[in-house]
Coordinates of C-alpha atoms and ligand atoms in Angstrom, one line a residue:
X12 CA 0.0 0.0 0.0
X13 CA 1.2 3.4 -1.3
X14 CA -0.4 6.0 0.5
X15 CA -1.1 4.6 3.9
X16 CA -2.7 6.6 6.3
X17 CA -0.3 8.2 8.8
X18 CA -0.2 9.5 12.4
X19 CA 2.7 11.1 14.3
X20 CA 2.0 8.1 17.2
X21 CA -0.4 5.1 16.6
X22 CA -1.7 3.6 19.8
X23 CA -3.5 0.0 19.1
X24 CA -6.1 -0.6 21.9
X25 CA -9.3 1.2 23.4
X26 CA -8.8 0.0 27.1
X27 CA -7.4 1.8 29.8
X28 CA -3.6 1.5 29.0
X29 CA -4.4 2.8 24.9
X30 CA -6.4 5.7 26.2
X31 CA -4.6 6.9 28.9
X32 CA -1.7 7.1 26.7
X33 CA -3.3 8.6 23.5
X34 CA -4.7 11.4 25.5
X35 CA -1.3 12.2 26.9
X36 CA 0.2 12.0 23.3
X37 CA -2.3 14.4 22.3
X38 CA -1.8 16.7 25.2
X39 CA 1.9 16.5 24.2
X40 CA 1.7 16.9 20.7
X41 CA -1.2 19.6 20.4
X42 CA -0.9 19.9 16.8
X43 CA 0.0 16.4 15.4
X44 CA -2.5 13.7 14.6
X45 CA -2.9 10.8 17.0
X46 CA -4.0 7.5 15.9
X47 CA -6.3 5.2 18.3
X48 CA -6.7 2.1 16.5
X49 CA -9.8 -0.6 18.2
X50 CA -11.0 -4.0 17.9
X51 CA -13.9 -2.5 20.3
X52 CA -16.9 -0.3 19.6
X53 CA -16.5 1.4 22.9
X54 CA -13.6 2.8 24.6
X55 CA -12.3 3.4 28.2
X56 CA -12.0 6.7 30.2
X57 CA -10.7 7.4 33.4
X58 CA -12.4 9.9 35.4
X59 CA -12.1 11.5 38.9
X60 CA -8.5 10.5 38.9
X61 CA -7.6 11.2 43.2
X62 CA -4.9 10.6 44.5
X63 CA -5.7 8.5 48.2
X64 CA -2.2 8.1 48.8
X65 CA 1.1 9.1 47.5
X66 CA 0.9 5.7 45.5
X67 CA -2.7 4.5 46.1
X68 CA -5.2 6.0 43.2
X69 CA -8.8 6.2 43.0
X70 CA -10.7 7.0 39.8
X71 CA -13.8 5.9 38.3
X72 CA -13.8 4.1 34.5
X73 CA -16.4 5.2 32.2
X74 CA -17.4 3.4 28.5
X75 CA -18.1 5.3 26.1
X76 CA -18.0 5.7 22.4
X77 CA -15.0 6.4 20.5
X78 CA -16.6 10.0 19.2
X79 CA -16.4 11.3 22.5
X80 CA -12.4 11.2 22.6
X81 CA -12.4 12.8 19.5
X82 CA -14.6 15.4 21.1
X83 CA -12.3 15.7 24.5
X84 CA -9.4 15.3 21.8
X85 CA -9.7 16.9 18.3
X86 CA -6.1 15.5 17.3
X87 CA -7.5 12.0 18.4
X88 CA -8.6 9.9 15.3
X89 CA -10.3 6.6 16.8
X90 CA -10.8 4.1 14.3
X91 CA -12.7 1.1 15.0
X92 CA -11.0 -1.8 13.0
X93 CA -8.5 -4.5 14.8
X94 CA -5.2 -4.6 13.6
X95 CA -4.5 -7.8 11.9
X96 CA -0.5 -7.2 11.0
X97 CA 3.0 -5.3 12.1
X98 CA 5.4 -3.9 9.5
X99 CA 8.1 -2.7 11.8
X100 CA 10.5 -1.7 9.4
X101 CA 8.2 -0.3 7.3
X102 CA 6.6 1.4 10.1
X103 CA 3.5 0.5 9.4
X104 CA 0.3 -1.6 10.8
X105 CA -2.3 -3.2 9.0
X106 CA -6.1 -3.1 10.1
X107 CA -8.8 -5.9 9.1
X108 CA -10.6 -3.4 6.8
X109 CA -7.5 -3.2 4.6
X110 CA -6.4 -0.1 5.7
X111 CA -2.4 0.7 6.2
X112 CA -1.7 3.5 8.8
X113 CA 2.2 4.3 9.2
X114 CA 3.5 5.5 12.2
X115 CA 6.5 7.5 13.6
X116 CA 6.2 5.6 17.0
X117 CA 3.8 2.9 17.5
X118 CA 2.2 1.9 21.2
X119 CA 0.9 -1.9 21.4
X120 CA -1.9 -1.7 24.1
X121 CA -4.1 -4.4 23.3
X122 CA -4.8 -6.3 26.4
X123 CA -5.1 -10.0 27.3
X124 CA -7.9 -12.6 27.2
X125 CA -8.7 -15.4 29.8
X126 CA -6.4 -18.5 29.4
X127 CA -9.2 -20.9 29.1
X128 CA -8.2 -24.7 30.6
X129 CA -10.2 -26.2 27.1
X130 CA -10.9 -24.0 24.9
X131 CA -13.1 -25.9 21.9
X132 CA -15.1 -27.2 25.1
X133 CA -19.0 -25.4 25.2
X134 CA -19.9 -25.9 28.5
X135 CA -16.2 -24.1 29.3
X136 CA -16.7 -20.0 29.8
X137 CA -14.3 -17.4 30.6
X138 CA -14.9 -13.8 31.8
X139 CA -13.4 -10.9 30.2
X140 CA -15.4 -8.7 28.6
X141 CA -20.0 -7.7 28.0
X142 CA -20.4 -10.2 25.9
X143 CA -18.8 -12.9 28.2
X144 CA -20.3 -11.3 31.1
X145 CA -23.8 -11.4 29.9
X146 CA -23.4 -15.1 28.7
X147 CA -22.2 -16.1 32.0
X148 CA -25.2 -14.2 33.5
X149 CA -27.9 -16.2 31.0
X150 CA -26.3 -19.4 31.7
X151 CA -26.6 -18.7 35.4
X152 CA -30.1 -18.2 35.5
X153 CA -30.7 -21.5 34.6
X154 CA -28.0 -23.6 37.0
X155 CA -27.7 -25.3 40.1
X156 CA -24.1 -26.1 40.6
X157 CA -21.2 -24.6 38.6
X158 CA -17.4 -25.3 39.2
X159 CA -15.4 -22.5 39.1
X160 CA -11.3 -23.1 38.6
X161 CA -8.3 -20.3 39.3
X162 CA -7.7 -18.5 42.7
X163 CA -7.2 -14.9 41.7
X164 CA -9.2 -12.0 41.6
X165 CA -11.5 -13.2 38.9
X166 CA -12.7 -16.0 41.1
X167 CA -12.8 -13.9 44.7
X168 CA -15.1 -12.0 43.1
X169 CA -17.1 -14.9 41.0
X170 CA -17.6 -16.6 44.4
X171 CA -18.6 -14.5 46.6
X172 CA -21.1 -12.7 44.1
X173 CA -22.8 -15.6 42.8
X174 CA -25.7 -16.6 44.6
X175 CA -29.0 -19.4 44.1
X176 CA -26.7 -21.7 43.1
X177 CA -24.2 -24.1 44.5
X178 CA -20.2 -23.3 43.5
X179 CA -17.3 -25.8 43.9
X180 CA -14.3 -23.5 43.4
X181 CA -11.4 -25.9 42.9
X182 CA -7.8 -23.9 43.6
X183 CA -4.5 -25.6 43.4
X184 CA -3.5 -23.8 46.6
X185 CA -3.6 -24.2 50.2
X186 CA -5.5 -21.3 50.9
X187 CA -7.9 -18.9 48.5
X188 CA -7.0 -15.8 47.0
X189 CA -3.4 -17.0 46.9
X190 CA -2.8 -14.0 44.3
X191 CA -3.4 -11.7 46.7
X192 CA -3.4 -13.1 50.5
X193 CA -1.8 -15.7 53.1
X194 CA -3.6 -18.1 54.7
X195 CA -4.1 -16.0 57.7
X196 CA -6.1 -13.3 54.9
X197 CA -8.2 -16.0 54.0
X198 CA -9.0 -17.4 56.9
X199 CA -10.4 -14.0 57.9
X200 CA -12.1 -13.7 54.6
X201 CA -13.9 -17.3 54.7
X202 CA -16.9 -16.6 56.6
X203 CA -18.0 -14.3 54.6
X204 CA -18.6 -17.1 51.8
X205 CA -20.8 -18.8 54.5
X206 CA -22.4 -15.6 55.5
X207 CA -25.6 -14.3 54.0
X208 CA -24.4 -11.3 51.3
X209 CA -24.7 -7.8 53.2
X210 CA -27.2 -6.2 51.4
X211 CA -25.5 -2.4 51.6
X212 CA -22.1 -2.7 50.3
X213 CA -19.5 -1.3 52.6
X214 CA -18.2 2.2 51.8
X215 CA -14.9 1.6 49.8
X216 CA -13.0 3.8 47.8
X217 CA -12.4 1.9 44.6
X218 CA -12.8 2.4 41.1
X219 CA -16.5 1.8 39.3
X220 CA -17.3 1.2 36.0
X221 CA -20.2 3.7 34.5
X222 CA -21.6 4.8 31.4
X223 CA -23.0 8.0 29.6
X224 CA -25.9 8.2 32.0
X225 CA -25.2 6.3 35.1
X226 CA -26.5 3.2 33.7
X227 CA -23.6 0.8 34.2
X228 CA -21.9 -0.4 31.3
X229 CA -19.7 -3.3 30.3
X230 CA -17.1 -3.5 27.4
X231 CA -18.4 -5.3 24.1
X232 CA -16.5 -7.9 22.0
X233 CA -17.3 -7.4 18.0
X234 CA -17.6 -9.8 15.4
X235 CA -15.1 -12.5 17.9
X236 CA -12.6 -9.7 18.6
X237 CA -11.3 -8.9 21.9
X238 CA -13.3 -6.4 23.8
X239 CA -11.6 -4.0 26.4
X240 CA -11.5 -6.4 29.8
X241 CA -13.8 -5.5 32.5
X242 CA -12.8 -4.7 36.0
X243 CA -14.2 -4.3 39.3
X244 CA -17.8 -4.5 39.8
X245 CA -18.2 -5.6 36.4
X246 CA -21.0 -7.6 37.9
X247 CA -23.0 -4.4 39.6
X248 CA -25.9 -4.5 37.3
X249 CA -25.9 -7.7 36.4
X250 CA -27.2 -10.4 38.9
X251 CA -25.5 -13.3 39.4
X252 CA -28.2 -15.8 40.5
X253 CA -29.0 -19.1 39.6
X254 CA -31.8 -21.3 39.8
X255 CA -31.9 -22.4 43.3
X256 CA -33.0 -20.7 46.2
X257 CA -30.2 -20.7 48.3
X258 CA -27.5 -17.3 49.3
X259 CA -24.2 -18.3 49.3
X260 CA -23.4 -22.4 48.5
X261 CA -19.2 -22.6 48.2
X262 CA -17.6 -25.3 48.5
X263 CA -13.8 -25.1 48.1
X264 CA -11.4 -27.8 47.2
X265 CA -8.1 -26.9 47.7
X266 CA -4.6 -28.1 46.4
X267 CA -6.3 -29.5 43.3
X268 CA -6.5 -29.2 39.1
X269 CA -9.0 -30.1 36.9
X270 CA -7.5 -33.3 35.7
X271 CA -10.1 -33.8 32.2
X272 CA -13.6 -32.5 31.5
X273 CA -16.2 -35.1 30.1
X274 CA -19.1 -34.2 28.7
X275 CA -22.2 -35.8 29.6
X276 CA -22.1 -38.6 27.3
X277 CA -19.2 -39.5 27.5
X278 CA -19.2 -39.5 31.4
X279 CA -22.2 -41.5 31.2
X280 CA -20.9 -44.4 28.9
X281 CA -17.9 -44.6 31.5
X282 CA -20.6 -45.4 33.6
X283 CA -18.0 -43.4 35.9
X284 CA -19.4 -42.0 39.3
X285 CA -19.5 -38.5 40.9
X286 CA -20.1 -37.1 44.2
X287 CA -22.6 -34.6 45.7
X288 CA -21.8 -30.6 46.6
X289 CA -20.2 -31.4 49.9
X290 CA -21.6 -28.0 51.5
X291 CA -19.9 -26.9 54.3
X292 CA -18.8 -30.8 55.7
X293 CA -16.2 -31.0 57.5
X294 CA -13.0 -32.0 55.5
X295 CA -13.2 -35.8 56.3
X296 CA -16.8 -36.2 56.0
X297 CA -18.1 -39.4 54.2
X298 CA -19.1 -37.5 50.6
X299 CA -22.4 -38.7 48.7
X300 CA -22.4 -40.0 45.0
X301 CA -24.4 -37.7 43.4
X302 CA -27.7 -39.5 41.4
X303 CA -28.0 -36.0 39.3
X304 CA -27.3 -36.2 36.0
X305 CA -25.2 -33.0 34.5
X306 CA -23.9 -31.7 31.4
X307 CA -20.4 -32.1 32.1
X308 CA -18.4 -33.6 34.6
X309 CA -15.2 -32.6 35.7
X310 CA -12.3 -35.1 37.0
X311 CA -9.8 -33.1 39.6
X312 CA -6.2 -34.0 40.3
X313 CA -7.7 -34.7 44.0
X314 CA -9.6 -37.8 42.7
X315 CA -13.1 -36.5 43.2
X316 CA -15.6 -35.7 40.0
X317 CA -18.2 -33.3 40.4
X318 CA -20.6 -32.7 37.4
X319 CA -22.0 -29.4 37.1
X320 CA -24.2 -27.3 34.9
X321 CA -20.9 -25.3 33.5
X322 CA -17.1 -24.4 34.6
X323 CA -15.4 -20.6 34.6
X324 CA -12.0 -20.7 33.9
X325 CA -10.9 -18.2 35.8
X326 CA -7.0 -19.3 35.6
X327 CA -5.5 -16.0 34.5
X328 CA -4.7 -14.2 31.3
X329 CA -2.7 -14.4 27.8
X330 CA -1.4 -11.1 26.7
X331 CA -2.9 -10.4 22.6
X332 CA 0.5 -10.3 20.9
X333 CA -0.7 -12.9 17.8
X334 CA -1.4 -9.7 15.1
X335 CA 2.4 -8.2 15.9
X336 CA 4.3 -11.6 16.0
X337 CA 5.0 -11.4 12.4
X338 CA 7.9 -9.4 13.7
X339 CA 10.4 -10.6 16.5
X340 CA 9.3 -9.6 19.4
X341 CA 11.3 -10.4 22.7
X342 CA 8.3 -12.3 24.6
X343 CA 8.1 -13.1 28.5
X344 CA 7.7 -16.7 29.6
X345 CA 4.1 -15.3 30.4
X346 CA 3.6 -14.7 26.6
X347 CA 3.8 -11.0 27.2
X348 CA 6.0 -8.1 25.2
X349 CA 8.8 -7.6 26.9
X350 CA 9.6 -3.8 27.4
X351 CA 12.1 -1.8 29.0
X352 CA 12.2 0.7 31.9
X353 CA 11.0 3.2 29.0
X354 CA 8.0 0.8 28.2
X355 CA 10.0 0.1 24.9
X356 CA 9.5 -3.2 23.3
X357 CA 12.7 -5.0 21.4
X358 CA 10.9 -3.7 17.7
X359 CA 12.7 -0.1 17.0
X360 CA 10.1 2.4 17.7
X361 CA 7.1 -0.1 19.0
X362 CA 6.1 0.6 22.9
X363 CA 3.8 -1.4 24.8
X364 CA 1.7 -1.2 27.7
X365 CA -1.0 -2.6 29.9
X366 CA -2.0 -6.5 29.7
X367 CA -0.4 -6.8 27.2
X368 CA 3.2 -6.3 28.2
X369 CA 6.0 -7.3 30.6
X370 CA 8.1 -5.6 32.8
X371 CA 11.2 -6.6 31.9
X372 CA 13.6 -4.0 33.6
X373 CA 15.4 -4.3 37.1
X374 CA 12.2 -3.5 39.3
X375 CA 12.7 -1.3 42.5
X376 CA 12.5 -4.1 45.2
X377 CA 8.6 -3.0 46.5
X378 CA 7.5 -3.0 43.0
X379 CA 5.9 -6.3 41.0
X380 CA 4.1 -6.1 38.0
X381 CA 0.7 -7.2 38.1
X382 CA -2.3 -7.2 35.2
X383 CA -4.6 -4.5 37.1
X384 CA -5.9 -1.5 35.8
X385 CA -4.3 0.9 37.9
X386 CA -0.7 -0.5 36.0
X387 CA -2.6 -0.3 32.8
X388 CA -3.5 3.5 33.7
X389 CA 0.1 3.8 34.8
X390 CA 1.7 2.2 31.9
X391 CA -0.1 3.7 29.2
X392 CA 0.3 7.4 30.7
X393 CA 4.6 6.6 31.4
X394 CA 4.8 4.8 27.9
X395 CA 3.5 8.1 26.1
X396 CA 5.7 10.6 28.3
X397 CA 8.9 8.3 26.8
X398 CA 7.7 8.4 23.2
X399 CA 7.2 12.2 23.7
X400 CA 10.6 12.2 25.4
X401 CA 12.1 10.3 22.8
X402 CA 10.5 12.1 19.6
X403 CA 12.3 15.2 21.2
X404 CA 15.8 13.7 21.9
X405 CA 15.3 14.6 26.0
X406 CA 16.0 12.1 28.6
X407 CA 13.1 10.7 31.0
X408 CA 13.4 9.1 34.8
X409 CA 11.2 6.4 35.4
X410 CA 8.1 7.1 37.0
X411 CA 7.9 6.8 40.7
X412 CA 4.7 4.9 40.6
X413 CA 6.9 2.2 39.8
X414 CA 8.7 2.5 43.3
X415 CA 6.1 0.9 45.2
X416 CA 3.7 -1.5 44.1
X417 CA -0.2 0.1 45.4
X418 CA -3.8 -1.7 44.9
X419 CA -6.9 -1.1 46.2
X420 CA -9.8 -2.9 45.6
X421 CA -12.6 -4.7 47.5
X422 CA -13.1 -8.7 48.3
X423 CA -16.0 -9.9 49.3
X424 CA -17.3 -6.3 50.6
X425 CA -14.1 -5.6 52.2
X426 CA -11.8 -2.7 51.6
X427 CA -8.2 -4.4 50.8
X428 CA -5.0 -2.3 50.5
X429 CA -2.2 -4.0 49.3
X430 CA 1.4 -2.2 49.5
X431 CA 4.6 -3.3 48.3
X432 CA 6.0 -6.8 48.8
X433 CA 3.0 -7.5 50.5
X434 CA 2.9 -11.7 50.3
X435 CA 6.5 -11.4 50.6
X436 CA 7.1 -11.9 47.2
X437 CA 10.6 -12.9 46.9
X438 CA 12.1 -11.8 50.0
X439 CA 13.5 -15.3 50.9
X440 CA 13.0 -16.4 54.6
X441 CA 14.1 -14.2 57.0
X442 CA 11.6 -12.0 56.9
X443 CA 8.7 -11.9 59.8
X444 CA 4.8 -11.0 59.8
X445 CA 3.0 -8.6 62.2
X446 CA -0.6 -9.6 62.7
X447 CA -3.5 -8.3 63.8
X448 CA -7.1 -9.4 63.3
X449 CA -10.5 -8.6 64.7
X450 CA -12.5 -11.5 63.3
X451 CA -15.3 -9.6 61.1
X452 CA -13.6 -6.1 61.2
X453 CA -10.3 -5.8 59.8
X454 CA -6.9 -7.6 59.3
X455 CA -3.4 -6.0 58.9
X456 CA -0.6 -8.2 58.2
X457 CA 2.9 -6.1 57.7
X458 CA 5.9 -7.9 56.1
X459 CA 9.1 -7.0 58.4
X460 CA 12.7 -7.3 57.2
X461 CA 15.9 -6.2 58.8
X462 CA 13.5 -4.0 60.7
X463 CA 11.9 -2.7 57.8
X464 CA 8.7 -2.6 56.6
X465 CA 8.3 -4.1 53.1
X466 CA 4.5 -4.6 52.4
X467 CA 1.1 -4.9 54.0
X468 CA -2.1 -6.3 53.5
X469 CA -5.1 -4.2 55.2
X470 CA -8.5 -5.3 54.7
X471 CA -11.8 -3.4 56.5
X472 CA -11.1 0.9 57.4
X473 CA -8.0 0.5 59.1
X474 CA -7.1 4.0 58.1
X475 CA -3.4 3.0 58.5
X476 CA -2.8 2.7 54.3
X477 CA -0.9 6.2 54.4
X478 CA 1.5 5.8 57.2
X479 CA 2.4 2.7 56.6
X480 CA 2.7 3.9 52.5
X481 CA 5.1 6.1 54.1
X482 CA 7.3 3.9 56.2
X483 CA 7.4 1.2 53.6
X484 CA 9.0 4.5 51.0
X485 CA 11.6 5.7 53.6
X486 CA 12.6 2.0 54.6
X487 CA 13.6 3.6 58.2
X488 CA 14.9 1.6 61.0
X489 CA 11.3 0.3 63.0
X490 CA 13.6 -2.5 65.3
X491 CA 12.8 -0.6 68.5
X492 CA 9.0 -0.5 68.1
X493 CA 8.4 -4.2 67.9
X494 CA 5.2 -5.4 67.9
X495 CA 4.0 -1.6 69.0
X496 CA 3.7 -1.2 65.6
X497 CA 0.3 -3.2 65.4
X498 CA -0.8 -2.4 68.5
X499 CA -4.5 -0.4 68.8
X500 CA -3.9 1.4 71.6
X501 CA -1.1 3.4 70.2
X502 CA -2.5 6.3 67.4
X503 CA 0.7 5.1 65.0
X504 CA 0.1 8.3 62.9
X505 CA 1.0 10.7 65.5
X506 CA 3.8 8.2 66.3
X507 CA 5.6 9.3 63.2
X508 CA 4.5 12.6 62.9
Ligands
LIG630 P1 -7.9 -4.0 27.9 O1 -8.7 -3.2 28.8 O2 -8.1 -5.4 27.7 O3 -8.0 -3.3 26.5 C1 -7.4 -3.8 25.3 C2 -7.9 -3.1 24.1 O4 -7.3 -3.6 23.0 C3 -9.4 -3.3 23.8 O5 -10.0 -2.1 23.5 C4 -9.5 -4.3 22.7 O6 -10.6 -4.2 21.9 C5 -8.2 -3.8 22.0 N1 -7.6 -4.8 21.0 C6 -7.3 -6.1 21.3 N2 -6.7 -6.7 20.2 C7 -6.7 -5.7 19.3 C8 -6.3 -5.7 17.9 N3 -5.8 -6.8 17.3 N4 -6.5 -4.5 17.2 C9 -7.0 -3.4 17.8 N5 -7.4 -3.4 19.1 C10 -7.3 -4.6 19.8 N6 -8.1 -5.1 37.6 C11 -8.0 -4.4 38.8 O7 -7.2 -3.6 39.0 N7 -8.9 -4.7 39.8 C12 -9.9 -5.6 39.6 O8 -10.7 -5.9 40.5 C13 -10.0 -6.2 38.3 N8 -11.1 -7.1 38.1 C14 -11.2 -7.6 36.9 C15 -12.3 -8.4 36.6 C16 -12.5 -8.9 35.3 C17 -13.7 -9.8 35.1 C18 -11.5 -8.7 34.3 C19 -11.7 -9.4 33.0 C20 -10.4 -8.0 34.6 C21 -10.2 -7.4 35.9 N9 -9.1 -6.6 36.1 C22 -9.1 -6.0 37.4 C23 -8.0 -6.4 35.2 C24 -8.2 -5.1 34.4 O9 -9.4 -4.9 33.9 C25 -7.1 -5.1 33.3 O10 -5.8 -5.2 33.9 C26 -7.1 -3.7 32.5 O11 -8.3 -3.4 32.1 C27 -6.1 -3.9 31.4 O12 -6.2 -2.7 30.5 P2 -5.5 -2.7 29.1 O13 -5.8 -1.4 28.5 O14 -4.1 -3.2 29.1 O15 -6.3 -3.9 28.3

């Protein structure tokens, strides 16, 4: 193609990471044209960005359509066609309508799907985006027992949303939520899967999806392309009930995978058995064979079968690289683009950010990369400032969002804060944990090491994320306060006043 269409940036994505960084390309380039190029109809905004900490953000995420960030940014050009191909030393990318658009600099922001455990199976669904929301939703209505897999945040929420219908959630951990708690977190968390759903949520600050008009709205797959992923309370709005009367029905089974999926014939012919939902039995209670007959069945590693009306697979996400991989990309183990400390990926001129890349530079030690929203937000905005500092030959310092890593978020209608290396990710053994726990109301573990604090966990209003934001930044000495440092009756933010 001769006369391909060209912008001074291309950004490829309409999610959080594609948008946040287009805006701040057209903020920094006032008079060039921006290109946003989208496999989805609608596109992401962040709104009411606050700051609740020095690291900790709050903001809301609206959907709307891709006109209206042309109309908030006239040298914005959305164009709603998925990009099926990368010419890198052409600089140019090529959409599914046959168009060619060449770029100066190009930023790959196009997200990650759900890494389905068998993915030509019907009765098999993962969550992502609308239209897999709203199919889970329909299929809901109609079931008594589903089987969700995985044991991140996908599934905390799945869990303790769902309701009317039993759920065996089948983790290969010891504890749930392994992502982002201990045992001790989940311990605390547990009851409220037994525990009738409060009706009025509990005040959180946290992000919320809404659309032109209050109505909430959810992101929208066309024509079998990937739609922007959803995020927290992507299920406000929709219920999640099934068919039988009853609130909450969990059952977990730990420490286990699904070892193969039958479908009901073929489970039948085996004239294999299958056992009951175990309820809320204790561990070594004598399990029932279940005379039900299902649409699938599913074998786990544990040795039990459970057949159920379908299964989630809520086991994580692959980053969308396939339309750029006709060019050699350096790739993460995790199937991610691997980019550099200026979010540049190992193509000349092609940044990435968001889902669908991985952090491949020396992280500060309380920083991990994880797929959330705020790091797409983050990415996207630090990935344009280094194309803008690159088109004009200046130098940038990384951001210091990427000093600590921040998330807040709710789990089953708790506040949870995490901070740094809060599950002690890689901080080998001698490191020690400072508890505290008031069954129902809050629990604050603090990772200690060398007398430092390196991360927390704080679920409930603790009101302590600030202070302890702060000691965990300035690493100072905290050997002489001990325990004191959990205690309640001391006011700890006067303490280091
Ligand atoms: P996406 O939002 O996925 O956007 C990708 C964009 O790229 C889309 O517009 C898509 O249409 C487009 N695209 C894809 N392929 C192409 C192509 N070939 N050509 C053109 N365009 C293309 N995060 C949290 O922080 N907290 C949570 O509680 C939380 N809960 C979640 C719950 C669910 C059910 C899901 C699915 C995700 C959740 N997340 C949560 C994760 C969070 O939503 C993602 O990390 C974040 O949205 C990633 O943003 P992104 O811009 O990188 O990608």
């Amino acid at each position: 193609m001769d006369s391909p269409f060209k912008g001074k940036v291309v950004v490829v994505g309409g999610g959080i990471a594609g948008v946040t960084c287009a805006e701040q390309l057209a903020f920094d380039f006032p008079s060039e044209d921006i290109i946003l190029l989208t496999a989805s109809s609608v596109i992401k905004a962040v709104t009411n960005l606050k700051p609740v900490s020095r690291t900790l953000e709050d903001f809301k995420v609206e959907e709307h359509g891709c006109s209206s960030l042309e109309d908030r940014c006239p040298n914005i050009k959305v164009i709603q066609s998925p990009v099926k191909a990368l010419d890198g030393t052409g600089h140019k990318v090529f959409t599914e309508d046959g168009r060619c658009y060449s770029y100066e600099k190009l930023c790959i922001c196009t997200g990650a799907r759900p890494k389905l455990i068998a993915k030509e199976n019907p009765f098999v669904l993962g969550i992502r985006d609308t239209d897999s929301a709203q199919e889970f939703q329909k299929r809901l209505e109609s079931a008594k027992r589903i089987i969700v897999i995985g044991n991140g945040g996908i599934a905390l929420e799945l869990v303790y949303e769902v309701e009317g219908c039993e759920v065996i959630w089948a983790i290969k951990d010891k504890a749930i939520g392994n992502t982002f708690f201990d045992a001790g977190a989940a311990a605390f968390l547990i009851p409220q899967l037994e525990a009738p759903k409060a009706e009025i949520a509990v005040p959180c600050r946290r992000t919320k999806y809404m659309a032109d008009g209050d109505k909430p709205a959810l992101s929208r797959t066309e024509g079998g392309n990937p739609g922007t992923a959803l995020g927290p309370d992507w299920h406000e709005g929709i219920p999640l009930r099934g068919s039988k009367g009853v609130s909450h029905s969990v059952h977990v089974e730990y420490q286990c995978e699904v070892e193969q999926i039958f479908l009901q014939q073929e489970f039948l012919q085996q004239q294999a058995k299958s056992l009951s939902f175990p309820g809320n039995k204790a561990e070594n209670a004598e399990l029932q064979l279940d005379k039900e007959v299902w649409p699938v069945y599913v074998r786990l590693t544990s040795g039990k079968t459970y057949g159920c009306d379908f299964v989630v697979s809520a086991t994580g996400v692959v980053p969308n690289v396939e339309p750029f991989l006709s060019e050699k990309f350096d790739l993460a183990e995790d199937g991610g683009l691997k980019v550099d400390d200026h979010m540049r990926t190992s193509v000349p001129d092609v940044y990435a950010a968001g889902d669908v890349c991985t952090a491949a530079w020396e992280p500060s030690p309380l920083w991990q990369q994880m797929r959330l929203w705020t790091q797409a937000r983050q990415m996207g905005w630090y990935a344009a400032k280094s194309i803008a500092a690159d088109i004009r030959g200046e130098t940038i310092e990384m951001d210091f969002c990427f000093e600590l890593f921040a998330h807040i978020t709710k789990f089953f209608n708790y506040k949870v804060i995490l901070l740094g290396k809060y599950n002690a990710q890689g901080l080998g053994v001698d490191h020690e944990l400072l508890l505290r726990c008031t069954k129902g109301q809050e629990y604050v573990k603090v990772v200690m090491q060398n007398g430092r604090m390196k991360g927390v966990v704080l679920i409930g209003d603790t009101d302590l994320e600030e202070t302890f934001e702060n000691l965990i930044l300035n690493q100072m000495d905290l050997s002489k306060y001990g325990e004191d440092l959990l205690n309640p009756d001391i006011d700890i933010e006067d303490y280091f006043d």
